[in-house]
Amino acid sequence: MILAAVLSALIPMSWMEGPADLLAVLTRSGSGEDLLVASTLAIPLYFALRLAQERGLISARWAAALRVSFVAVLISIVWQWAGWSDQVRVLRYLQLSLGAHLLAAFVPFARPGEFNGFWQYNRTLFLRVLLTGIYAHVLYAGLAIAILAIDRLFGVDWYDEVYLDLLFTIGFVFSTWFFISGVPGKLEQLESSEDYPRGFKLFAQFVLIPLVTIYLTILTAYFGKVLLTAEWPSGWIGWLVSSVSVVGILSILLTYPIRDREENRWIGSYVRWFWIVMIPAILMLLVASWKRIAQYGITEPRYFLVVLTLWLAAMAVLYGIRRSQNIKLIPLSLCILALLTVAGPWGAYTVSRNSQTGRFTSLLETNGMMEDGRARPTSAEVSLEDRRELSGSLTYLLAGHGTGHMTNLLGPELAMTDSAGGQGALRDSDAGERASAILDALGVDYVAGRRAETSFFTYRADSSERMAVDGYTYVFKTRSNDASIAWGAGDSMQVVLVQDEARLELKDANGVVLVDLPLGEMLARARAADETRGVNPSLPRDVLRVEAAGSGLRVTLLIDSVHGERTDDGVRVNGIFANWLVAVLVEGIPADLSAVRPE
């Protein structure tokens, strides 16, 4: 464990110039983050293995075999790391890390029973984590100030990365050593321990349980609304259900040892009713997940949401209906799910890739773009919705999984992702450009990714386009909603944004409106163009152009950016940055506005 912690500190230190370049040879071919991932995963894995051996759960021979197996798994992760996309790397690391830490949480008490010992053990780990964080922060601050004092008082020229090296050393080496030094030596004695921090009960009773009650009331009321209106549940419900589940389970675990005491009988009723009231929320979450999957197929986030929902349903039956007292099943089942779904044909990544590949293929077939199992170009018109779905699915596949698995579908020429012939996953920006090129070869215009259903909007002009100013007398820029512009001989004009009516007014110094500029038509054009824009997020300047005349003036507005929201009453513009091109149509008034008045 300590060796893995030292390695975890040295690897990021070796990314910089300094005394810790011992691993530079190991990281020369890449950033070394794969090695860092392997070393940080090794810490909880070997911690769990050591405790399991100390408790006599496995023999020395099995422990040695497992050590070799862990090394093989970690080497496999390092070997495959470069071929995974950024999103897959993050998700897989989180899964493996969660599984490894949950393994350490329950393995020492894997035997039947010992529920109190299991709780006391995890209480110790929880408090040790908090104490380790406090000690590490104080130690780092103190040593960093000492280094700075030596620098300022004695003129010692430390190397530039000394503070980062100190951070890595304390964060990995000291923290790991300090944490494991506080783990009880005789875990079997914890079963008879009756220690219970009163703060746990106070925190659960007066903070967590009231929050859970509020959240469950909201979810229950929303469930009633869904039944009455027959409207689909909002996609945002996933976050709320996940949050209330975490808070609720934490409150249950914190109060577990005192649930049977006479004065705490209410805790048992709370636990049961928490899970029963969660059932409607779980059903809504299943419906919301099914709706998104039916529309757009499976992706990793949707896969994990479904797995989490099914797990919550199983826990509701286990603890709410069957009234099980076995709290070990919570970390055990989560650990199994985390490790089971990380790879294999049933795993999140294979299932998501196959789902999106199947959806992409189905869209090609629907539009007559498949021949002998391979995509072919089309000259027919493809609907906007199908173009958007083709673009979204292909971009997802390129960004998350590359095109190696799509060679038979696209052909070797289209499947190539770079000049060297690589077929690994691409970064999101590169994936969009590559998807646009592939669809262009197939005769389909690329459409930017699916828009979230939101009332807010922001449109920006392409700043690389030049503005023609011939024929105009004045040019000025406004960068706020209300602006005052100097206009010759000490006179001025004022630009006012009428937000709720989506229009701009150009007024004189006395507040008289000289030119009125409605923005509605421009916003409609921008919305239509935004729906069909390609990889470039900017819009042409002509789309964000407004023209108006009045009071002896002709005005052209070239907008840099505009943002606002759509409401039941229309469109509200919250802000606008624009270039004003003003032509004076009445002779003799460029120096003042005396002749410029409403007609």
Coordinates of C-alpha atoms in Angstrom, one line a residue:
M1 CA 0.0 0.0 0.0
I2 CA 2.7 2.5 1.0
L3 CA 4.7 1.5 -2.1
A4 CA 1.6 2.2 -4.3
A5 CA 1.2 5.6 -2.4
V6 CA 4.8 6.5 -3.1
L7 CA 4.4 5.6 -6.7
S8 CA 1.2 7.7 -6.9
A9 CA 3.2 10.7 -5.6
L10 CA 6.2 10.2 -7.9
I11 CA 4.2 9.9 -11.1
P12 CA 2.7 13.4 -11.2
M13 CA 6.0 14.8 -9.8
S14 CA 7.8 13.3 -12.8
W15 CA 5.6 15.3 -15.2
M16 CA 7.5 18.4 -14.1
E17 CA 11.1 19.4 -14.1
G18 CA 12.6 18.9 -10.6
P19 CA 14.2 16.2 -8.4
A20 CA 11.5 13.7 -9.1
D21 CA 12.4 12.7 -12.6
L22 CA 13.1 9.1 -11.8
L23 CA 9.9 8.0 -13.6
A24 CA 10.4 10.1 -16.7
V25 CA 11.5 7.1 -18.7
L26 CA 8.2 5.3 -17.8
T27 CA 6.1 8.3 -18.8
R28 CA 8.1 9.3 -21.9
S29 CA 5.6 7.9 -24.3
G30 CA 2.5 9.5 -22.7
S31 CA 1.3 11.6 -19.9
G32 CA 1.7 8.7 -17.4
E33 CA -1.9 9.1 -16.2
D34 CA -2.5 5.4 -16.9
L35 CA 0.2 4.6 -14.4
L36 CA -1.3 7.0 -11.9
V37 CA -4.7 5.4 -12.3
A38 CA -3.2 1.9 -11.7
S39 CA -1.2 3.0 -8.6
T40 CA -4.2 4.8 -7.0
L41 CA -6.4 1.8 -7.6
A42 CA -3.8 -0.5 -6.0
I43 CA -4.1 1.3 -2.6
P44 CA -7.6 0.3 -1.7
L45 CA -7.2 -3.1 -3.4
Y46 CA -4.2 -4.2 -1.4
F47 CA -5.7 -2.6 1.8
A48 CA -8.8 -4.9 1.4
L49 CA -6.5 -7.9 0.7
R50 CA -4.4 -7.3 3.7
L51 CA -7.4 -7.0 6.1
A52 CA -9.0 -10.1 4.6
Q53 CA -5.8 -12.1 5.2
E54 CA -5.5 -10.8 8.7
R55 CA -9.0 -11.9 9.5
G56 CA -8.4 -15.3 8.2
L57 CA -10.8 -15.1 5.3
I58 CA -8.2 -16.2 2.8
S59 CA -5.0 -18.2 3.1
A60 CA -1.5 -17.0 2.4
R61 CA -1.6 -19.0 -0.9
W62 CA -4.8 -17.3 -2.0
A63 CA -3.5 -13.9 -1.0
A64 CA -0.4 -14.4 -3.1
A65 CA -2.6 -15.5 -6.1
L66 CA -4.8 -12.5 -5.7
R67 CA -1.8 -10.1 -5.6
V68 CA -0.7 -11.5 -8.9
S69 CA -4.3 -11.2 -10.2
F70 CA -4.5 -7.6 -9.1
V71 CA -1.2 -6.8 -10.9
A72 CA -2.5 -8.4 -14.1
V73 CA -5.7 -6.4 -13.9
L74 CA -3.8 -3.1 -13.4
I75 CA -1.4 -3.9 -16.2
S76 CA -4.4 -4.6 -18.4
I77 CA -5.9 -1.1 -17.5
V78 CA -2.6 0.6 -18.4
W79 CA -2.4 -1.3 -21.7
Q80 CA -5.9 -0.3 -22.8
W81 CA -5.9 3.2 -21.4
A82 CA -4.7 5.0 -24.5
G83 CA -7.5 3.5 -26.6
W84 CA -10.3 4.8 -24.4
S85 CA -11.9 8.2 -24.9
D86 CA -11.7 10.8 -22.1
Q87 CA -15.3 10.1 -21.1
V88 CA -14.8 6.4 -20.9
R89 CA -11.5 6.8 -19.0
V90 CA -13.3 8.9 -16.3
L91 CA -16.3 6.6 -16.1
R92 CA -14.2 3.4 -15.9
Y93 CA -11.8 4.9 -13.3
L94 CA -14.8 6.0 -11.2
Q95 CA -16.3 2.6 -11.5
L96 CA -13.1 0.7 -10.6
S97 CA -12.3 3.1 -7.8
L98 CA -15.8 2.8 -6.3
G99 CA -15.6 -1.0 -6.5
A100 CA -12.2 -1.1 -4.9
H101 CA -13.2 1.2 -2.0
L102 CA -16.5 -0.7 -1.4
L103 CA -14.4 -3.9 -1.4
A104 CA -12.3 -2.5 1.4
A105 CA -15.6 -1.5 3.2
F106 CA -17.1 -5.0 3.5
V107 CA -14.5 -7.6 2.8
P108 CA -13.1 -7.8 6.4
F109 CA -16.7 -8.6 7.6
A110 CA -17.7 -10.9 4.7
R111 CA -18.7 -13.7 7.1
P112 CA -22.4 -13.9 7.9
G113 CA -23.5 -11.8 10.8
E114 CA -21.2 -9.3 12.7
F115 CA -23.5 -6.4 11.6
N116 CA -22.4 -4.2 14.6
G117 CA -18.7 -5.0 13.9
F118 CA -19.3 -4.1 10.3
W119 CA -20.9 -0.8 11.2
Q120 CA -18.2 0.0 13.8
Y121 CA -15.4 -0.7 11.3
N122 CA -16.9 1.6 8.7
R123 CA -17.5 4.3 11.3
T124 CA -13.8 4.1 12.1
L125 CA -12.9 4.4 8.4
F126 CA -15.3 7.3 7.9
L127 CA -14.0 9.3 10.9
R128 CA -10.4 8.4 9.9
V129 CA -11.0 9.9 6.4
L130 CA -12.2 13.1 8.0
L131 CA -9.2 13.2 10.4
T132 CA -6.7 12.5 7.7
G133 CA -8.1 15.4 5.6
I134 CA -7.7 17.8 8.5
Y135 CA -4.1 16.6 9.4
A136 CA -3.0 16.7 5.7
H137 CA -4.3 20.2 5.1
V138 CA -2.7 21.6 8.3
L139 CA 0.6 19.8 7.6
Y140 CA 0.7 21.1 4.0
A141 CA -0.1 24.7 5.1
G142 CA 2.5 24.6 7.8
L143 CA 5.3 23.2 5.7
A144 CA 4.5 25.4 2.7
I145 CA 4.7 28.5 4.9
A146 CA 8.0 27.2 6.3
I147 CA 9.4 26.8 2.8
L148 CA 8.3 30.3 1.9
A149 CA 9.8 31.7 5.1
I150 CA 13.2 30.0 4.4
D151 CA 13.0 31.5 0.9
R152 CA 12.3 35.0 2.1
L153 CA 14.5 35.1 5.1
F154 CA 17.6 33.2 3.9
G155 CA 17.3 33.6 0.2
V156 CA 17.2 29.9 -0.5
D157 CA 16.2 29.5 -4.1
W158 CA 13.8 26.5 -4.1
Y159 CA 12.9 24.8 -7.4
D160 CA 9.6 26.0 -9.0
E161 CA 7.6 22.8 -8.3
V162 CA 8.5 22.4 -4.6
Y163 CA 5.0 23.2 -3.5
L164 CA 3.4 20.8 -5.9
D165 CA 5.8 18.1 -4.9
L166 CA 5.0 18.7 -1.3
L167 CA 1.3 18.5 -2.1
F168 CA 1.7 15.1 -3.9
T169 CA 3.9 13.7 -1.1
I170 CA 1.4 14.7 1.7
G171 CA -1.7 13.9 -0.4
F172 CA -0.6 10.4 -1.3
V173 CA 2.2 9.2 1.0
F174 CA 1.4 10.9 4.3
S175 CA -2.3 10.6 4.0
T176 CA -2.2 6.9 3.2
W177 CA 0.2 6.1 6.0
F178 CA -1.8 8.2 8.5
F179 CA -5.1 6.6 7.5
I180 CA -4.0 3.0 7.7
S181 CA -2.3 3.6 11.0
G182 CA -5.6 4.4 12.6
V183 CA -7.4 1.2 11.5
P184 CA -8.2 -1.0 14.5
G185 CA -5.8 -3.9 14.9
K186 CA -8.3 -6.5 16.2
L187 CA -11.4 -6.2 14.0
E188 CA -13.1 -9.1 15.7
Q189 CA -13.5 -7.1 18.9
L190 CA -15.6 -4.4 17.1
E191 CA -18.7 -6.7 17.2
S192 CA -19.0 -6.1 21.0
S193 CA -18.3 -2.4 20.8
E194 CA -21.1 -0.1 21.8
D195 CA -19.4 3.2 20.9
Y196 CA -21.7 5.6 19.1
P197 CA -20.9 9.2 18.4
R198 CA -23.9 11.3 19.5
G199 CA -23.2 13.7 16.7
F200 CA -24.2 11.0 14.2
K201 CA -27.7 10.9 15.6
L202 CA -28.0 14.7 15.8
F203 CA -26.8 15.1 12.2
A204 CA -29.2 12.4 10.9
Q205 CA -32.2 13.5 13.0
F206 CA -32.0 17.3 12.6
V207 CA -30.3 17.6 9.1
L208 CA -30.5 14.5 6.9
I209 CA -34.0 13.2 7.8
P210 CA -35.7 16.6 7.5
L211 CA -34.1 17.0 4.0
V212 CA -35.2 13.6 3.0
T213 CA -38.7 14.4 4.1
I214 CA -38.8 17.6 2.1
Y215 CA -37.5 15.8 -1.0
L216 CA -39.9 12.9 -0.7
T217 CA -42.8 15.3 -0.3
I218 CA -41.8 17.0 -3.5
L219 CA -41.4 13.7 -5.4
T220 CA -44.7 12.4 -4.1
A221 CA -46.5 15.6 -5.1
Y222 CA -44.9 15.4 -8.5
F223 CA -46.0 11.8 -8.9
G224 CA -49.5 12.9 -8.3
K225 CA -49.2 15.6 -10.9
V226 CA -47.9 13.0 -13.4
L227 CA -50.9 10.7 -12.7
L228 CA -53.4 13.6 -13.0
T229 CA -51.9 15.2 -16.2
A230 CA -50.6 12.1 -17.8
E231 CA -47.4 14.0 -18.7
W232 CA -44.1 12.3 -19.0
P233 CA -41.8 12.7 -16.0
S234 CA -39.2 15.4 -16.4
G235 CA -35.7 14.2 -17.3
W236 CA -34.4 16.3 -14.3
I237 CA -36.1 13.9 -11.9
G238 CA -33.0 11.6 -12.1
W239 CA -30.9 14.0 -10.2
L240 CA -33.5 14.5 -7.5
V241 CA -34.1 10.8 -7.0
S242 CA -30.4 10.1 -6.9
S243 CA -29.8 12.9 -4.4
V244 CA -32.6 11.8 -2.1
S245 CA -31.4 8.2 -2.3
V246 CA -27.9 9.1 -1.2
V247 CA -29.1 11.3 1.7
G248 CA -31.7 8.8 2.8
I249 CA -29.3 5.9 2.8
L250 CA -26.7 7.9 4.6
S251 CA -29.3 8.8 7.3
I252 CA -30.2 5.1 7.7
L253 CA -26.6 3.9 8.0
L254 CA -25.7 6.6 10.6
T255 CA -28.6 5.6 12.9
Y256 CA -28.3 1.8 12.4
P257 CA -26.8 0.9 15.8
I258 CA -29.4 2.7 17.9
R259 CA -32.5 1.7 15.9
D260 CA -33.6 -0.9 18.4
R261 CA -33.3 1.2 21.5
E262 CA -36.6 2.0 23.2
E263 CA -36.3 5.8 22.7
N264 CA -35.4 5.3 19.0
R265 CA -38.2 3.0 17.8
W266 CA -39.2 5.7 15.3
I267 CA -36.0 5.0 13.3
G268 CA -37.3 1.6 12.3
S269 CA -40.5 3.1 11.0
Y270 CA -38.6 5.8 9.2
V271 CA -36.4 3.3 7.4
R272 CA -39.3 1.2 6.2
W273 CA -41.4 4.2 5.1
F274 CA -38.5 5.8 3.4
W275 CA -38.1 2.8 1.0
I276 CA -41.9 2.5 0.5
V277 CA -42.3 6.2 -0.4
M278 CA -39.4 5.9 -2.7
I279 CA -41.2 3.3 -4.9
P280 CA -43.3 5.9 -6.8
A281 CA -40.1 8.0 -7.4
I282 CA -38.3 4.9 -8.7
L283 CA -41.2 4.1 -11.0
M284 CA -41.1 7.7 -12.4
L285 CA -37.3 7.4 -12.9
L286 CA -37.8 4.1 -14.9
V287 CA -40.4 5.8 -17.1
A288 CA -38.2 8.8 -17.7
S289 CA -35.2 6.6 -18.5
W290 CA -37.3 4.4 -20.9
K291 CA -38.5 7.5 -22.7
R292 CA -35.0 8.8 -23.3
I293 CA -33.7 5.4 -24.4
A294 CA -36.7 4.9 -26.7
Q295 CA -36.0 8.2 -28.4
Y296 CA -32.2 8.3 -28.5
G297 CA -30.9 4.9 -27.6
I298 CA -28.6 3.9 -24.8
T299 CA -25.5 5.8 -23.7
E300 CA -23.3 5.2 -20.7
P301 CA -25.1 7.8 -18.5
R302 CA -28.5 6.3 -19.3
Y303 CA -27.2 2.8 -18.8
F304 CA -25.9 3.7 -15.3
L305 CA -29.2 5.5 -14.5
V306 CA -31.2 2.4 -15.4
V307 CA -28.8 0.2 -13.3
L308 CA -29.1 2.6 -10.4
T309 CA -32.9 2.6 -10.7
L310 CA -33.1 -1.2 -10.7
W311 CA -30.8 -1.3 -7.7
L312 CA -32.9 1.2 -5.8
A313 CA -36.0 -0.9 -6.6
A314 CA -34.3 -4.1 -5.2
M315 CA -33.3 -2.2 -2.1
A316 CA -36.8 -0.9 -1.6
V317 CA -38.2 -4.5 -1.7
L318 CA -35.4 -5.8 0.5
Y319 CA -35.6 -3.1 3.2
G320 CA -39.0 -1.7 2.8
I321 CA -41.1 -4.8 2.2
R322 CA -39.0 -7.6 3.6
R323 CA -37.5 -5.5 6.4
S324 CA -34.0 -6.9 6.1
Q325 CA -31.5 -5.8 8.7
N326 CA -28.5 -6.8 6.7
I327 CA -26.8 -3.5 5.9
K328 CA -23.8 -5.3 4.4
L329 CA -25.9 -5.8 1.3
I330 CA -25.7 -2.1 0.4
P331 CA -21.9 -1.9 -0.2
L332 CA -21.7 -5.5 -1.4
S333 CA -24.4 -5.1 -4.1
L334 CA -23.0 -1.7 -5.3
C335 CA -19.5 -3.2 -5.5
I336 CA -20.7 -6.1 -7.6
L337 CA -22.6 -3.8 -9.9
A338 CA -19.6 -1.4 -10.3
L339 CA -17.2 -4.2 -11.2
L340 CA -19.7 -6.2 -13.2
T341 CA -20.7 -3.4 -15.6
V342 CA -17.1 -2.1 -16.2
A343 CA -16.5 -4.6 -19.1
G344 CA -17.9 -7.5 -21.0
P345 CA -20.8 -7.7 -23.6
W346 CA -23.2 -6.7 -20.8
G347 CA -21.1 -3.8 -19.7
A348 CA -22.1 -0.2 -20.0
Y349 CA -19.6 0.6 -22.8
T350 CA -20.3 -2.4 -25.1
V351 CA -24.1 -2.1 -24.7
S352 CA -24.0 1.7 -25.3
R353 CA -21.8 1.3 -28.4
N354 CA -24.0 -1.4 -29.9
S355 CA -27.1 0.6 -29.2
Q356 CA -25.9 3.7 -30.9
T357 CA -24.4 1.8 -33.8
G358 CA -27.7 0.0 -34.2
R359 CA -29.6 3.3 -34.1
F360 CA -27.2 4.9 -36.7
T361 CA -27.6 1.9 -39.0
S362 CA -31.4 2.0 -38.6
L363 CA -31.4 5.7 -39.6
L364 CA -29.3 4.9 -42.6
E365 CA -31.7 2.1 -43.7
T366 CA -34.7 4.4 -43.2
N367 CA -33.3 6.9 -45.6
G368 CA -32.2 4.3 -48.2
M369 CA -28.5 4.7 -47.4
M370 CA -27.6 1.1 -46.9
E371 CA -26.5 -1.4 -49.6
D372 CA -25.2 -4.8 -48.9
G373 CA -24.6 -4.0 -45.3
R374 CA -22.6 -0.9 -46.0
A375 CA -23.4 2.8 -45.9
R376 CA -23.7 4.5 -49.3
P377 CA -24.2 8.2 -50.3
T378 CA -27.6 9.5 -51.1
S379 CA -28.9 12.4 -53.2
A380 CA -32.3 12.3 -51.6
E381 CA -33.4 14.9 -49.0
V382 CA -32.9 13.7 -45.4
S383 CA -35.2 15.3 -42.9
L384 CA -33.8 17.7 -40.3
E385 CA -34.6 15.4 -37.4
D386 CA -32.9 12.4 -39.1
R387 CA -29.9 14.5 -39.9
R388 CA -29.7 15.6 -36.3
E389 CA -29.9 12.0 -35.0
L390 CA -27.4 10.8 -37.5
S391 CA -25.0 13.5 -36.5
G392 CA -25.5 12.9 -32.8
S393 CA -25.1 9.2 -32.9
L394 CA -22.0 9.3 -35.1
T395 CA -20.4 12.0 -33.0
Y396 CA -21.0 10.0 -29.9
L397 CA -19.5 6.9 -31.5
L398 CA -16.4 8.7 -32.7
A399 CA -15.9 10.5 -29.4
G400 CA -16.5 7.5 -27.2
H401 CA -15.5 4.4 -29.2
G402 CA -13.7 5.4 -32.4
T403 CA -14.6 3.8 -35.7
G404 CA -12.7 0.6 -35.6
H405 CA -15.9 -1.4 -34.9
M406 CA -17.6 0.5 -37.8
T407 CA -15.2 -0.4 -40.6
N408 CA -17.6 -2.9 -42.1
L409 CA -20.5 -0.3 -42.0
L410 CA -18.7 2.8 -43.2
G411 CA -15.9 1.2 -45.3
P412 CA -12.2 1.4 -44.6
E413 CA -11.9 4.9 -46.2
L414 CA -14.6 6.6 -44.2
A415 CA -13.6 4.7 -41.0
M416 CA -10.1 6.1 -40.9
T417 CA -10.0 8.8 -38.2
D418 CA -6.6 10.3 -39.1
S419 CA -3.9 10.4 -41.7
A420 CA -2.0 7.6 -40.0
G421 CA -5.0 5.4 -40.1
G422 CA -5.8 5.4 -36.4
Q423 CA -9.2 4.3 -35.3
G424 CA -9.2 5.1 -31.7
A425 CA -11.6 7.5 -29.9
L426 CA -11.3 11.2 -30.7
R427 CA -11.8 14.3 -28.6
D428 CA -15.2 15.8 -28.7
S429 CA -14.2 18.7 -31.0
D430 CA -12.3 16.4 -33.4
A431 CA -15.2 13.9 -33.3
G432 CA -17.6 16.6 -34.5
E433 CA -15.4 17.6 -37.4
R434 CA -14.8 14.0 -38.4
A435 CA -18.5 13.2 -38.2
S436 CA -19.2 16.2 -40.3
A437 CA -16.7 14.9 -42.9
I438 CA -18.2 11.4 -42.9
L439 CA -21.7 12.6 -43.3
D440 CA -20.7 15.0 -46.0
A441 CA -19.2 12.1 -48.0
L442 CA -22.6 10.3 -47.6
G443 CA -24.4 13.3 -48.9
V444 CA -25.9 14.5 -45.6
D445 CA -25.4 17.9 -44.0
Y446 CA -24.1 17.7 -40.4
V447 CA -26.4 19.1 -37.7
A448 CA -25.0 20.2 -34.4
G449 CA -25.7 17.9 -31.4
R450 CA -29.2 17.5 -29.9
R451 CA -30.4 20.6 -28.3
A452 CA -31.5 20.4 -24.7
E453 CA -35.2 21.3 -24.2
T454 CA -34.6 24.6 -22.5
S455 CA -36.2 28.1 -22.7
F456 CA -32.8 29.9 -22.6
F457 CA -30.9 30.8 -25.7
T458 CA -27.6 32.4 -26.8
Y459 CA -26.7 33.3 -30.3
R460 CA -23.2 34.5 -31.4
A461 CA -22.0 35.9 -34.7
D462 CA -19.0 34.6 -36.5
S463 CA -16.3 37.2 -35.5
S464 CA -14.1 36.3 -38.4
E465 CA -16.6 37.9 -40.9
R466 CA -15.8 41.5 -41.9
M467 CA -18.4 44.3 -41.5
A468 CA -18.9 46.6 -44.6
V469 CA -19.3 50.2 -43.4
D470 CA -19.6 52.0 -46.7
G471 CA -22.5 54.4 -46.9
Y472 CA -22.8 55.0 -43.1
T473 CA -21.9 58.2 -41.3
Y474 CA -21.2 56.7 -37.8
V475 CA -20.1 53.4 -36.4
F476 CA -20.2 52.5 -32.7
K477 CA -20.4 49.5 -30.4
T478 CA -22.6 48.9 -27.4
R479 CA -21.6 46.3 -24.8
S480 CA -24.5 46.6 -22.4
N481 CA -28.3 46.7 -22.4
D482 CA -28.4 50.5 -21.9
A483 CA -25.7 52.7 -23.3
S484 CA -25.1 56.4 -23.9
I485 CA -23.2 57.4 -27.0
A486 CA -21.5 60.7 -27.5
W487 CA -22.8 62.4 -30.7
G488 CA -20.9 65.5 -31.8
A489 CA -21.0 69.0 -30.1
G490 CA -21.6 67.5 -26.6
D491 CA -24.9 66.0 -27.7
S492 CA -25.6 62.3 -27.1
M493 CA -27.8 59.4 -28.0
Q494 CA -29.0 56.5 -25.8
V495 CA -29.6 52.9 -26.6
V496 CA -32.3 51.2 -24.5
L497 CA -33.2 47.5 -24.5
V498 CA -36.9 46.8 -23.9
Q499 CA -36.4 43.3 -22.6
D500 CA -39.9 41.9 -22.4
E501 CA -40.8 43.3 -25.9
A502 CA -37.6 42.1 -27.5
R503 CA -36.7 45.4 -29.2
L504 CA -34.1 48.2 -29.0
E505 CA -34.8 51.9 -29.0
L506 CA -32.4 54.6 -30.1
K507 CA -33.2 57.8 -28.2
D508 CA -32.0 61.4 -28.2
A509 CA -30.7 63.2 -25.1
N510 CA -34.3 64.1 -24.2
G511 CA -35.5 60.5 -24.3
V512 CA -37.4 60.8 -27.6
V513 CA -37.3 57.6 -29.6
L514 CA -35.6 58.2 -32.9
V515 CA -35.4 54.7 -34.3
D516 CA -37.2 51.5 -33.1
L517 CA -35.6 48.2 -33.8
P518 CA -37.8 45.1 -33.3
L519 CA -35.7 41.9 -32.7
G520 CA -38.3 39.3 -33.3
E521 CA -37.6 38.4 -36.9
M522 CA -33.9 38.3 -36.3
L523 CA -34.4 35.9 -33.3
A524 CA -36.6 33.7 -35.4
R525 CA -33.9 33.5 -38.2
A526 CA -31.3 32.8 -35.6
R527 CA -33.3 30.0 -34.0
A528 CA -33.8 28.4 -37.4
A529 CA -30.2 28.7 -38.3
D530 CA -29.1 27.5 -34.9
E531 CA -31.1 24.3 -35.5
T532 CA -29.2 23.4 -38.7
R533 CA -25.7 24.8 -38.0
G534 CA -22.7 22.6 -38.4
V535 CA -19.7 22.1 -36.2
N536 CA -19.0 25.8 -36.0
P537 CA -21.1 27.2 -33.1
S538 CA -21.2 30.7 -34.6
L539 CA -23.9 32.1 -36.9
P540 CA -23.3 34.2 -40.0
R541 CA -23.6 38.0 -39.4
D542 CA -26.4 38.3 -41.9
V543 CA -28.5 36.1 -39.7
L544 CA -28.0 38.4 -36.7
R545 CA -28.7 41.6 -38.7
V546 CA -31.4 44.1 -38.0
E547 CA -32.3 47.2 -40.1
A548 CA -34.6 50.1 -39.4
A549 CA -35.0 53.8 -40.3
G550 CA -36.7 56.8 -38.9
S551 CA -36.3 60.5 -37.9
G552 CA -33.7 61.1 -40.6
L553 CA -31.6 58.1 -39.7
R554 CA -31.0 54.7 -41.2
V555 CA -29.6 52.1 -38.8
T556 CA -28.1 48.7 -39.4
L557 CA -27.5 46.6 -36.3
L558 CA -24.8 43.8 -36.6
I559 CA -25.1 41.8 -33.4
D560 CA -22.1 40.1 -31.8
S561 CA -24.1 38.1 -29.3
V562 CA -27.6 38.1 -27.9
H563 CA -29.1 36.0 -25.1
G564 CA -32.5 35.6 -23.4
E565 CA -35.3 33.2 -22.8
R566 CA -38.6 32.1 -24.3
T567 CA -41.6 32.5 -22.1
D568 CA -45.4 31.8 -22.4
D569 CA -45.8 35.5 -23.4
G570 CA -43.2 35.5 -26.1
V571 CA -39.4 36.2 -26.1
R572 CA -37.4 38.1 -23.5
V573 CA -34.0 39.4 -24.4
N574 CA -31.7 39.7 -21.4
G575 CA -28.6 41.0 -23.0
I576 CA -27.2 42.1 -26.4
F577 CA -23.8 43.2 -27.6
A578 CA -24.0 44.9 -31.0
N579 CA -22.3 47.1 -33.7
W580 CA -24.3 50.1 -34.8
L581 CA -24.0 51.5 -38.3
V582 CA -25.8 54.8 -38.6
A583 CA -26.4 56.8 -41.8
V584 CA -27.7 60.4 -41.5
L585 CA -30.3 61.0 -44.2
V586 CA -31.0 64.7 -43.4
E587 CA -28.3 67.0 -44.7
G588 CA -26.4 69.3 -42.4
I589 CA -26.8 67.4 -39.1
P590 CA -23.7 65.3 -38.5
A591 CA -22.5 67.6 -35.8
D592 CA -25.8 67.8 -33.8
L593 CA -29.2 66.3 -33.6
S594 CA -31.3 69.5 -33.9
A595 CA -33.0 68.4 -37.1
V596 CA -33.4 64.8 -36.1
R597 CA -36.8 64.4 -34.6
P598 CA -39.7 61.9 -35.0
E599 CA -41.6 62.4 -38.2

